[in-house]
Coordinates of C-alpha atoms (C1' of nucleotides) in Angstrom, one line a residue:
Chain A
M206 CA 0.0 0.0 0.0
T207 CA 1.3 3.4 -0.9
N208 CA 1.0 6.4 1.3
E209 CA -1.3 8.2 -1.1
K210 CA -4.2 10.0 0.5
P211 CA -7.4 8.0 0.3
R212 CA -9.9 8.9 -2.4
V213 CA -13.5 7.7 -1.9
R214 CA -16.7 8.3 -3.7
F215 CA -20.5 8.1 -3.3
A216 CA -22.1 6.9 -6.5
P217 CA -25.9 7.1 -6.4
S218 CA -28.0 6.3 -9.4
P219 CA -30.8 8.7 -10.2
T220 CA -33.6 6.1 -10.3
G221 CA -35.2 7.5 -7.2
Y222 CA -34.7 9.9 -4.4
L223 CA -31.8 9.7 -2.0
H224 CA -32.9 7.1 0.4
V225 CA -31.7 6.5 4.0
G226 CA -29.4 3.7 3.1
G227 CA -27.7 5.7 0.4
A228 CA -27.5 8.7 2.7
R229 CA -25.7 6.6 5.4
T230 CA -23.3 5.2 2.8
A231 CA -22.5 8.7 1.7
L232 CA -22.0 9.8 5.3
F233 CA -19.6 6.9 6.0
N234 CA -17.7 7.9 2.9
L235 CA -17.5 11.4 4.1
L236 CA -16.4 10.5 7.6
F237 CA -13.8 8.2 6.3
A238 CA -12.4 10.9 3.9
R239 CA -12.3 13.5 6.6
N240 CA -10.9 11.2 9.2
T241 CA -8.0 10.2 6.9
G242 CA -7.5 13.5 5.2
G243 CA -8.7 12.0 2.0
T244 CA -10.9 13.3 -0.8
F245 CA -14.6 12.6 -1.2
L246 CA -16.1 12.7 -4.6
L247 CA -19.6 12.3 -6.0
R248 CA -20.5 10.4 -9.1
I249 CA -23.9 9.9 -10.7
E250 CA -24.3 6.4 -12.1
D251 CA -26.8 7.1 -14.8
T252 CA -26.1 4.4 -17.4
D253 CA -29.5 2.7 -17.2
V254 CA -31.5 4.8 -19.7
E255 CA -34.6 2.8 -19.0
R256 CA -34.9 3.6 -15.3
N257 CA -33.0 6.8 -15.2
R258 CA -34.7 10.0 -14.1
P259 CA -32.3 12.9 -14.7
E260 CA -34.7 15.3 -13.0
L261 CA -34.0 13.5 -9.8
V262 CA -30.3 14.4 -9.7
Q263 CA -30.8 17.8 -8.2
G264 CA -32.9 16.4 -5.5
I265 CA -30.2 14.0 -4.5
L266 CA -27.7 16.7 -4.4
D267 CA -30.0 18.9 -2.3
D268 CA -30.6 16.1 0.1
L269 CA -26.9 15.4 0.5
K270 CA -26.2 19.1 1.2
W271 CA -29.1 19.2 3.6
L272 CA -27.4 16.4 5.6
G273 CA -24.2 18.4 5.6
I274 CA -22.6 15.9 3.2
H275 CA -20.4 18.1 0.9
W276 CA -18.2 16.6 -1.7
D277 CA -14.8 17.7 -2.8
E278 CA -15.1 16.7 -6.5
G279 CA -17.8 16.1 -8.9
P280 CA -20.5 15.4 -9.5
Y281 CA -19.3 13.3 -12.4
F282 CA -21.9 11.8 -14.7
Q283 CA -21.3 8.4 -16.2
S284 CA -23.6 9.3 -19.1
E285 CA -20.9 11.8 -20.2
R286 CA -18.2 9.2 -20.0
L287 CA -19.6 6.5 -22.2
D288 CA -16.6 6.4 -24.6
L289 CA -14.4 5.4 -21.8
Y290 CA -16.4 2.3 -21.1
R291 CA -16.7 1.3 -24.7
E292 CA -13.0 1.7 -25.1
A293 CA -12.3 -0.4 -22.1
A294 CA -14.7 -3.1 -23.3
Q295 CA -12.9 -3.1 -26.7
R296 CA -9.6 -3.4 -25.0
L297 CA -10.8 -6.4 -23.1
L298 CA -12.2 -7.9 -26.2
V299 CA -9.0 -7.5 -28.1
A300 CA -7.0 -8.9 -25.2
G301 CA -9.2 -12.0 -25.0
S302 CA -10.6 -11.2 -21.6
A303 CA -14.0 -10.7 -23.0
Y304 CA -16.1 -12.0 -25.9
P305 CA -19.1 -11.0 -27.9
C306 CA -22.3 -12.7 -26.9
F307 CA -25.1 -13.0 -29.4
C308 CA -27.7 -14.4 -27.1
A309 CA -31.0 -12.6 -26.6
P310 CA -31.2 -10.7 -23.4
S311 CA -33.2 -12.3 -20.6
Q312 CA -36.8 -11.6 -20.9
Y313 CA -37.3 -11.4 -17.2
A314 CA -36.4 -7.8 -16.9
G315 CA -37.8 -6.4 -13.7
P316 CA -37.3 -8.0 -10.2
E317 CA -41.0 -8.4 -9.9
A318 CA -41.2 -10.4 -13.1
R319 CA -38.3 -12.5 -11.9
E320 CA -40.0 -13.4 -8.7
E321 CA -43.3 -14.2 -10.4
S322 CA -41.7 -16.6 -12.9
E323 CA -39.8 -18.8 -10.5
E324 CA -40.2 -22.0 -12.5
T325 CA -39.4 -20.4 -15.8
E326 CA -36.4 -18.8 -14.2
E327 CA -35.1 -22.1 -12.9
E328 CA -35.3 -23.6 -16.3
A329 CA -33.6 -20.6 -17.9
A330 CA -31.0 -20.5 -15.2
P331 CA -28.6 -23.3 -16.3
M332 CA -28.3 -21.7 -19.7
A333 CA -27.7 -18.2 -18.6
R334 CA -25.1 -19.3 -16.0
Q335 CA -21.7 -20.7 -16.3
S336 CA -21.2 -21.0 -19.9
C337 CA -22.8 -18.8 -22.5
P338 CA -22.5 -20.8 -25.7
C339 CA -21.0 -17.8 -27.3
R340 CA -17.9 -18.2 -25.1
H341 CA -16.9 -21.1 -27.3
L342 CA -17.5 -19.5 -30.6
S343 CA -14.5 -19.6 -33.0
M344 CA -12.9 -16.4 -34.1
A345 CA -14.3 -17.0 -37.6
D346 CA -17.8 -17.5 -36.2
R347 CA -17.6 -14.4 -34.2
E348 CA -16.4 -12.3 -37.1
S349 CA -19.0 -13.6 -39.5
K350 CA -21.8 -13.0 -37.0
I351 CA -20.6 -9.5 -36.4
R352 CA -20.4 -9.0 -40.1
E353 CA -24.0 -10.2 -40.5
G354 CA -24.9 -7.3 -38.2
L355 CA -26.2 -9.4 -35.4
P356 CA -26.5 -7.4 -32.2
Y357 CA -24.2 -8.5 -29.4
A358 CA -23.2 -7.8 -25.9
I359 CA -19.7 -8.1 -24.6
R360 CA -19.2 -10.5 -21.8
F361 CA -16.3 -10.9 -19.5
H362 CA -14.4 -14.2 -19.8
V363 CA -14.1 -15.4 -16.2
P364 CA -11.2 -17.8 -15.7
E365 CA -12.4 -21.3 -15.0
E366 CA -9.6 -22.0 -12.6
G367 CA -8.4 -20.3 -9.5
S368 CA -10.0 -18.0 -7.1
T369 CA -10.3 -14.3 -6.5
S370 CA -9.7 -12.5 -3.3
F371 CA -9.9 -9.0 -2.0
Q372 CA -9.5 -7.0 1.2
D373 CA -12.6 -5.7 2.9
E374 CA -12.1 -3.4 5.9
V375 CA -15.5 -4.4 7.3
F376 CA -15.9 -8.0 6.4
G377 CA -12.2 -9.0 6.4
Q378 CA -10.3 -10.9 3.7
R379 CA -12.7 -12.5 1.2
E380 CA -12.0 -15.2 -1.4
V381 CA -14.3 -16.9 -3.8
A382 CA -13.6 -19.6 -6.4
N383 CA -13.8 -18.4 -10.0
S384 CA -16.0 -21.3 -10.8
E385 CA -18.7 -19.6 -8.8
I386 CA -18.6 -16.5 -11.0
E387 CA -20.5 -16.4 -14.2
D388 CA -19.5 -14.6 -17.4
F389 CA -21.2 -11.2 -16.8
V390 CA -22.0 -8.6 -19.4
L391 CA -19.8 -5.6 -19.6
L392 CA -21.3 -3.8 -22.5
R393 CA -24.9 -4.1 -23.5
S394 CA -25.9 -4.6 -27.1
T395 CA -26.9 -1.0 -27.0
G396 CA -23.4 0.0 -26.5
L397 CA -24.1 1.2 -22.9
P398 CA -22.0 -0.2 -20.1
T399 CA -23.4 -2.2 -17.2
Y400 CA -22.7 -1.2 -13.7
Q401 CA -19.9 -3.8 -13.3
L402 CA -17.9 -2.2 -16.1
S403 CA -18.6 1.5 -15.5
V404 CA -18.0 1.3 -11.8
V405 CA -14.6 -0.3 -12.3
V406 CA -13.5 1.9 -15.2
D407 CA -14.4 5.1 -13.3
D408 CA -13.0 4.0 -10.0
I409 CA -9.7 3.4 -11.8
A410 CA -9.9 6.6 -13.7
M411 CA -10.8 8.6 -10.6
G412 CA -8.1 7.0 -8.5
I413 CA -10.5 5.6 -5.9
T414 CA -8.5 3.9 -3.2
H415 CA -11.3 2.7 -1.0
V416 CA -14.7 1.6 -2.1
V417 CA -17.2 2.1 0.7
R418 CA -20.7 1.0 -0.3
G419 CA -23.7 -1.2 0.7
A420 CA -23.2 -4.8 1.5
D421 CA -25.5 -5.7 -1.3
H422 CA -22.5 -5.3 -3.5
L423 CA -20.4 -7.8 -1.6
S424 CA -21.2 -10.8 -3.7
N425 CA -20.4 -8.9 -6.9
T426 CA -17.1 -7.6 -5.8
P427 CA -15.1 -10.6 -7.1
K428 CA -16.3 -9.8 -10.6
Q429 CA -15.0 -6.3 -10.2
V430 CA -11.7 -7.4 -8.8
L431 CA -11.3 -9.6 -11.9
L432 CA -12.0 -6.6 -14.0
Y433 CA -9.5 -4.5 -12.3
R434 CA -6.9 -7.1 -13.0
A435 CA -7.9 -7.6 -16.6
L436 CA -7.6 -3.8 -17.0
G437 CA -4.2 -3.8 -15.5
A438 CA -5.2 -1.9 -12.4
K439 CA -4.7 -2.6 -8.7
P440 CA -8.0 -3.2 -6.9
P441 CA -8.9 -0.8 -4.2
I442 CA -9.6 -1.7 -0.6
F443 CA -13.3 -2.3 0.0
G444 CA -15.5 -1.5 2.9
H445 CA -19.0 -3.0 2.6
V446 CA -21.5 -1.5 5.1
P447 CA -24.5 -3.5 6.3
L448 CA -27.9 -2.8 4.9
I449 CA -30.6 -0.8 6.6
L450 CA -33.9 -2.7 6.9
G451 CA -37.5 -1.8 7.5
P452 CA -39.3 -2.7 10.7
D453 CA -40.3 -6.0 9.0
R454 CA -36.6 -6.8 8.5
T455 CA -36.9 -6.6 4.7
R456 CA -34.9 -4.1 2.8
L457 CA -36.1 -0.6 3.2
S458 CA -38.5 0.4 0.4
K459 CA -41.4 2.6 -0.4
R460 CA -43.9 0.5 1.4
H461 CA -42.2 1.2 4.7
G462 CA -43.4 4.7 4.5
A463 CA -40.9 7.5 4.2
T464 CA -37.6 6.2 2.9
S465 CA -36.2 9.3 1.2
V466 CA -34.2 11.7 3.2
G467 CA -36.1 14.6 1.6
A468 CA -39.3 13.3 3.2
Y469 CA -37.7 13.5 6.6
A470 CA -36.5 17.0 5.9
E471 CA -40.0 18.0 5.0
E472 CA -41.4 16.2 8.0
G473 CA -39.5 18.5 10.3
F474 CA -36.4 16.6 11.3
L475 CA -33.2 18.6 11.8
P476 CA -30.3 17.5 9.6
E477 CA -27.9 17.1 12.5
A478 CA -30.4 14.9 14.3
F479 CA -30.9 12.8 11.2
R480 CA -27.2 12.5 10.7
N481 CA -26.6 11.5 14.3
F482 CA -29.3 8.8 14.0
L483 CA -27.9 7.6 10.7
V484 CA -24.3 7.3 11.9
L485 CA -25.3 4.9 14.7
L486 CA -26.9 2.5 12.3
G487 CA -24.2 0.0 11.7
W488 CA -21.5 1.9 13.6
S489 CA -20.7 2.9 17.1
P490 CA -17.9 4.9 18.6
G491 CA -17.1 1.9 20.7
D492 CA -18.6 3.1 24.0
D493 CA -22.0 4.3 25.0
T494 CA -21.8 7.7 23.5
E495 CA -24.9 8.5 21.4
L496 CA -24.9 12.2 20.8
L497 CA -22.0 13.0 18.5
D498 CA -21.4 16.2 16.6
S499 CA -19.9 16.3 13.2
D500 CA -16.3 16.7 14.5
E501 CA -16.6 13.9 16.9
M502 CA -18.0 11.6 14.3
V503 CA -15.1 12.4 12.0
R504 CA -12.6 11.9 14.8
R505 CA -14.0 8.6 16.0
F506 CA -15.0 6.9 12.7
S507 CA -13.2 4.0 11.2
L508 CA -14.1 1.3 8.8
P509 CA -13.1 -1.7 11.0
S510 CA -15.5 -0.4 13.7
V511 CA -18.4 -0.7 11.3
S512 CA -20.8 -3.5 12.1
R513 CA -21.5 -6.4 9.8
T514 CA -25.1 -6.8 11.0
N515 CA -28.0 -5.3 9.1
A516 CA -29.8 -2.6 11.1
V517 CA -33.5 -1.9 11.4
F518 CA -34.6 1.6 10.9
D519 CA -36.3 2.8 14.1
R520 CA -38.3 5.9 13.6
A521 CA -39.0 6.3 17.4
K522 CA -35.3 6.6 18.0
L523 CA -34.9 9.0 15.2
E524 CA -37.6 11.2 16.8
W525 CA -35.7 11.0 20.1
F526 CA -32.6 12.3 18.4
N527 CA -34.6 15.1 16.9
V528 CA -35.9 16.1 20.3
Q529 CA -32.4 16.2 21.7
Y530 CA -31.1 18.5 18.9
L531 CA -34.3 20.6 19.0
Q532 CA -33.7 21.4 22.6
K533 CA -30.1 22.3 22.2
L534 CA -30.1 24.2 19.0
P535 CA -29.3 27.9 19.5
I536 CA -32.4 29.9 19.1
E537 CA -31.1 31.9 16.2
R538 CA -30.5 28.7 14.3
L539 CA -33.9 27.3 15.2
L540 CA -35.9 30.3 14.1
P541 CA -35.3 29.9 10.4
Y542 CA -36.7 26.4 10.6
V543 CA -39.7 27.6 12.5
E544 CA -40.2 30.3 9.9
K545 CA -40.3 27.7 7.2
A546 CA -42.8 25.6 9.1
L547 CA -45.1 28.5 9.7
R548 CA -44.7 29.7 6.1
D549 CA -45.7 26.2 4.9
A550 CA -48.7 26.4 7.1
G551 CA -49.6 29.8 5.7
I552 CA -49.5 31.5 9.1
W553 CA -46.1 33.4 9.0
R554 CA -46.1 37.1 9.7
E555 CA -43.3 39.3 8.4
E556 CA -43.0 41.3 11.6
W557 CA -41.6 38.2 13.2
N558 CA -38.5 39.0 11.2
G559 CA -38.6 42.6 12.4
S560 CA -40.1 44.3 15.3
E561 CA -41.6 41.2 16.8
R562 CA -38.4 39.1 16.5
A563 CA -37.9 39.0 20.3
W564 CA -41.5 37.9 20.8
L565 CA -41.0 35.1 18.3
A566 CA -37.8 33.9 20.0
R567 CA -39.4 33.9 23.4
T568 CA -42.4 32.1 22.2
V569 CA -40.4 29.4 20.3
D570 CA -38.3 28.9 23.4
L571 CA -41.3 28.4 25.5
L572 CA -42.8 25.9 23.1
R573 CA -39.7 23.9 22.3
P574 CA -39.5 21.6 25.3
R575 CA -42.7 20.0 24.1
T576 CA -41.9 19.8 20.4
R577 CA -40.6 16.8 18.6
L578 CA -40.7 17.9 15.0
L579 CA -40.4 21.3 13.5
G580 CA -43.8 21.0 12.1
D581 CA -45.2 20.9 15.7
F582 CA -44.8 24.7 15.8
A583 CA -47.4 25.0 13.1
T584 CA -49.6 22.1 14.3
W585 CA -50.1 21.6 18.0
A586 CA -48.7 25.1 18.7
R587 CA -50.7 26.7 16.0
A588 CA -52.7 28.9 18.4
F589 CA -49.6 30.7 19.4
F590 CA -49.2 32.1 16.0
T591 CA -52.7 32.6 14.6
D592 CA -56.3 33.1 15.8
D593 CA -57.4 30.5 13.3
F594 CA -57.2 27.3 15.4
D595 CA -59.5 24.5 16.6
Y596 CA -60.3 23.1 20.1
D597 CA -59.1 19.6 20.5
E598 CA -62.0 17.3 21.1
A599 CA -60.4 15.3 23.9
A600 CA -59.2 18.4 25.6
R601 CA -62.7 19.9 25.6
A602 CA -64.2 16.8 26.9
K603 CA -61.7 16.5 29.7
F604 CA -61.4 20.1 30.9
W605 CA -64.7 21.8 30.0
K606 CA -67.0 19.4 31.8
D607 CA -67.7 21.4 34.9
E608 CA -70.9 23.4 34.5
R609 CA -69.7 26.2 36.9
L610 CA -67.0 27.0 34.4
P611 CA -68.8 29.6 32.2
G612 CA -69.7 31.7 35.2
M613 CA -66.2 31.5 36.7
L614 CA -64.4 32.2 33.5
E615 CA -66.5 35.4 33.0
K616 CA -65.3 36.5 36.4
L617 CA -61.8 35.5 35.4
V618 CA -62.0 37.8 32.4
T619 CA -63.0 40.6 34.6
A620 CA -60.2 39.9 37.1
L621 CA -57.6 39.7 34.3
E622 CA -58.9 43.0 32.8
A623 CA -58.2 44.6 36.1
A624 CA -54.7 43.1 36.5
P625 CA -52.3 46.1 37.1
E626 CA -49.7 44.6 34.9
W627 CA -49.8 41.8 32.3
D628 CA -47.2 39.5 33.6
H629 CA -46.8 36.0 35.0
D630 CA -47.4 36.8 38.6
N631 CA -50.4 39.1 38.1
C632 CA -52.1 36.5 35.9
E633 CA -51.4 33.8 38.4
K634 CA -52.7 36.0 41.3
A635 CA -55.9 36.9 39.5
L636 CA -56.6 33.3 38.7
R637 CA -55.7 31.8 42.1
D638 CA -57.6 34.5 44.0
L639 CA -60.6 33.8 42.0
A640 CA -60.3 30.0 42.5
A641 CA -60.0 30.6 46.3
A642 CA -63.1 32.9 46.3
E643 CA -65.1 30.4 44.3
G644 CA -63.9 27.5 46.5
V645 CA -62.5 25.5 43.6
K646 CA -59.1 24.1 42.9
A647 CA -57.0 26.4 40.8
G648 CA -56.3 23.5 38.4
L649 CA -60.0 23.6 37.3
L650 CA -59.6 27.1 36.0
I651 CA -56.1 26.6 34.7
N652 CA -56.9 23.7 32.6
A653 CA -60.1 25.1 31.3
T654 CA -58.4 28.4 30.4
R655 CA -55.6 26.6 28.7
V656 CA -57.9 24.8 26.4
A657 CA -59.8 28.0 25.8
I658 CA -56.7 30.0 24.8
V659 CA -54.6 27.5 22.9
G660 CA -57.2 24.8 22.1
R661 CA -55.2 21.9 23.5
A662 CA -54.6 20.1 26.7
V663 CA -50.9 20.0 26.1
A664 CA -49.1 23.4 26.2
P665 CA -46.5 25.3 28.1
P666 CA -47.4 26.4 31.7
L667 CA -50.5 28.5 31.6
F668 CA -49.3 31.8 32.9
E669 CA -46.3 32.0 30.7
T670 CA -48.5 31.1 27.8
M671 CA -50.8 34.0 28.8
V672 CA -48.0 36.5 28.9
V673 CA -46.8 35.5 25.5
L674 CA -50.2 35.6 23.9
G675 CA -50.9 39.0 25.5
R676 CA -53.9 40.4 27.4
E677 CA -56.0 41.3 24.5
R678 CA -55.8 37.9 22.8
V679 CA -56.2 36.0 26.0
L680 CA -59.4 37.8 27.0
R681 CA -60.9 37.6 23.6
R682 CA -60.2 33.9 23.3
I683 CA -61.7 33.2 26.7
R684 CA -64.8 35.1 25.8
Q685 CA -65.1 33.4 22.5
A686 CA -64.8 30.0 24.1
L687 CA -67.6 30.7 26.6
P688 CA -70.5 29.5 24.5
A689 CA -68.7 26.3 23.5
I690 CA -67.8 25.7 27.2
A691 CA -71.4 26.2 28.2
T692 CA -72.6 23.5 25.9
Q693 CA -69.9 21.1 26.6
Chain B
rG121 C1' -32.3 -23.9 -6.5
rG122 C1' -26.8 -22.2 -6.2
rC123 C1' -23.3 -19.1 -3.7
rG124 C1' -22.3 -15.8 0.2
rC125 C1' -23.0 -12.7 4.5
rC126 C1' -25.0 -12.1 9.3
rA127 C1' -27.1 -13.7 14.3
rU128 C1' -26.7 -10.0 22.2
rA129 C1' -33.7 -7.5 25.1
rG130 C1' -39.0 -5.2 20.5
rU131 C1' -35.1 -1.6 18.2
rG132 C1' -29.9 0.6 17.8
rC133 C1' -25.3 -0.3 19.9
rA134 C1' -21.4 -2.2 24.2
rA135 C1' -18.8 -6.3 26.7
rC136 C1' -8.7 -8.3 25.7
rG137 C1' -12.0 -16.2 26.5
rG138 C1' -13.4 -14.6 33.1
rU139 C1' -18.8 -8.6 34.5
rU140 C1' -24.8 -9.6 38.6
rA141 C1' -24.0 -9.3 30.0
rG142 C1' -23.7 -2.5 30.0
rC143 C1' -26.0 1.9 27.6
rA144 C1' -29.8 4.3 24.7
rC145 C1' -34.7 4.3 22.3
rG146 C1' -39.3 2.2 23.0
rG147 C1' -42.7 -0.4 26.6
rC148 C1' -44.9 -0.7 31.6
rA149 C1' -45.6 1.4 36.6
rG150 C1' -45.3 5.3 39.9
rG151 C1' -43.9 10.6 41.6
rC152 C1' -44.3 15.9 40.6
rU153 C1' -47.1 19.7 38.7
rU154 C1' -51.5 23.5 36.3
rU155 C1' -52.0 20.0 31.3
rC156 C1' -48.1 16.4 29.1
rA157 C1' -45.9 15.0 24.0
rA158 C1' -42.3 18.3 29.7
rU159 C1' -39.7 16.4 34.0
rC160 C1' -38.1 12.7 37.9
rU161 C1' -37.9 7.6 39.8
rG162 C1' -38.5 2.6 39.3
rC163 C1' -39.6 -2.2 36.6
rA164 C1' -39.7 -5.8 32.8
rG165 C1' -36.9 -7.4 28.8
rA166 C1' -31.4 -10.6 25.3
rU167 C1' -26.5 -13.9 24.2
rC168 C1' -31.1 -18.4 17.9
rC169 C1' -30.5 -24.2 18.7
rG170 C1' -27.0 -28.3 19.1
rG171 C1' -22.3 -30.1 19.3
rG172 C1' -17.2 -29.3 20.2
rU173 C1' -12.2 -26.5 22.0
rU174 C1' -11.2 -24.6 27.0
rC175 C1' -10.4 -24.7 34.0
rG176 C1' -14.0 -21.2 31.8
rA177 C1' -17.5 -19.6 26.1
rU178 C1' -21.8 -13.9 24.1
rU179 C1' -16.8 -14.2 22.4
rC180 C1' -13.1 -19.6 19.0
rC181 C1' -14.5 -24.1 15.6
rC182 C1' -18.3 -27.3 13.2
rG183 C1' -23.4 -28.4 12.1
rG184 C1' -28.5 -26.8 12.1
rU185 C1' -32.1 -23.0 11.9
rG186 C1' -33.5 -18.2 10.7
rG187 C1' -32.8 -13.4 8.3
rC188 C1' -30.7 -10.8 4.4
rG189 C1' -27.9 -10.3 -0.1
rC190 C1' -26.1 -11.8 -4.9
rU191 C1' -27.2 -15.0 -8.8
rA192 C1' -30.1 -8.9 -15.0
rC193 C1' -27.8 -6.7 -21.5
rC194 C1' -30.5 -2.9 -12.7
rA195 C1' -27.4 -0.2 -9.9

RNA sequence: GGCGCCAUAGUGCAACGGUUAGCACGGCAGGCUUUCAAUCUGCAGAUCCGGGUUCGAUUCCCGGUGGCGCUACCA
């Protein structure tokens, strides 16, 4: 091994949004690069014209940036490097490491179709495997078929003897018998490369020293190692990271609900919380530390400490992380997120960026111990920002029951109007004095008032809430609630 | 089917071959208070099974089982 600085890459294919598994792979790549002083590049693997959705590329880049995953080079697009792959395939053909295959492509295209047609597949399997008949075609036959204009793919000629081994920093030294590896296609009959070819050609061209990717690629790695050698290049070191599974222990997919990181961003998760959650899926710093900031992750990350066991995505724990970060985030950094949430809900007011900035900060701070997602500011805390809110059914039923309430609340309004100063202590005094005079527990009035002014049973302590809402709004809301309370 | 990988509470992670197997999330039960989705306290909960190796296996080896992956002219 030379002393060159590591070069790693994340290579998503734009067939969908950035999903959590890919995001974590990208994160591990980034951490490894930063930890070793290496370079992290981004490459878009868009060689499958059928499934490719170019318009998704930007979203993937945005999601990576959202997560704080910034690349040093790229993005490179494989679709712009097709000549390279064709050249490589030609070279292998000439060198005898590959041969033209004139067989018709398998008809069982999609994974679904493959599953459905089990029997057919089994019958088809023996033929497709080990020896494609074209492997044994004579030179003359090959040339005449090509001259006839028959379409052909280029297959790699896997040696029948020996074995192929490679170093994996996570799974250890691997070795597989070449007899287990089938002659795989390098170049489709369309002239487009398959993944196996393009990934190796590019990793060589880009000087990739460490390939960190999902463990689903583990079984195919020997093929690629063979390719490296055939192309006269030294294989990199690999690091396969375990997969992330859904709660049912199958691979994470759309039917598990949100699987794209963009969806979590929209849902109101903080990027640093999401990243912290992600990094602990398949890795741990070795002790019981759970809350790690970016620097600490970089400092403590290493490939050998990555687990070999698949991990199940646990949304509850993700939310817990979000709560942790939500509580700690400096208010000035939190406010922009809140602004977005309120804007999305259509209840943002411009003065909160101006004269009422302090009020906003104070209110958000009051609210935040009870929030789990950024969206909570616009949902359960809605009444703090707009008069347009509803009374929660369960809250009404629980706290508006007492038929003495309407009368007492009218008196409360009067008392509050008379408060010398609109602050916590005066509000509290007005209410408690009234409760005492009426011979009821203060809680009765407190809870009923809370529901009246914020519509919910869950909210910050009442008197602080009252201060933040202001006298005028509090009195108005209590009055407005009176009829509903009377009929409860 | 073939090949491979993996296996500690429900979940995520710890435990030089020697610990009462630890932490966190979640769950449950209480406390507090003015509500709880806030907060405090407590409780339950795991080494997949069977063989070895060893004075001693969660840990090493073999077998089984299970899960997952690959087995495409997808990546």
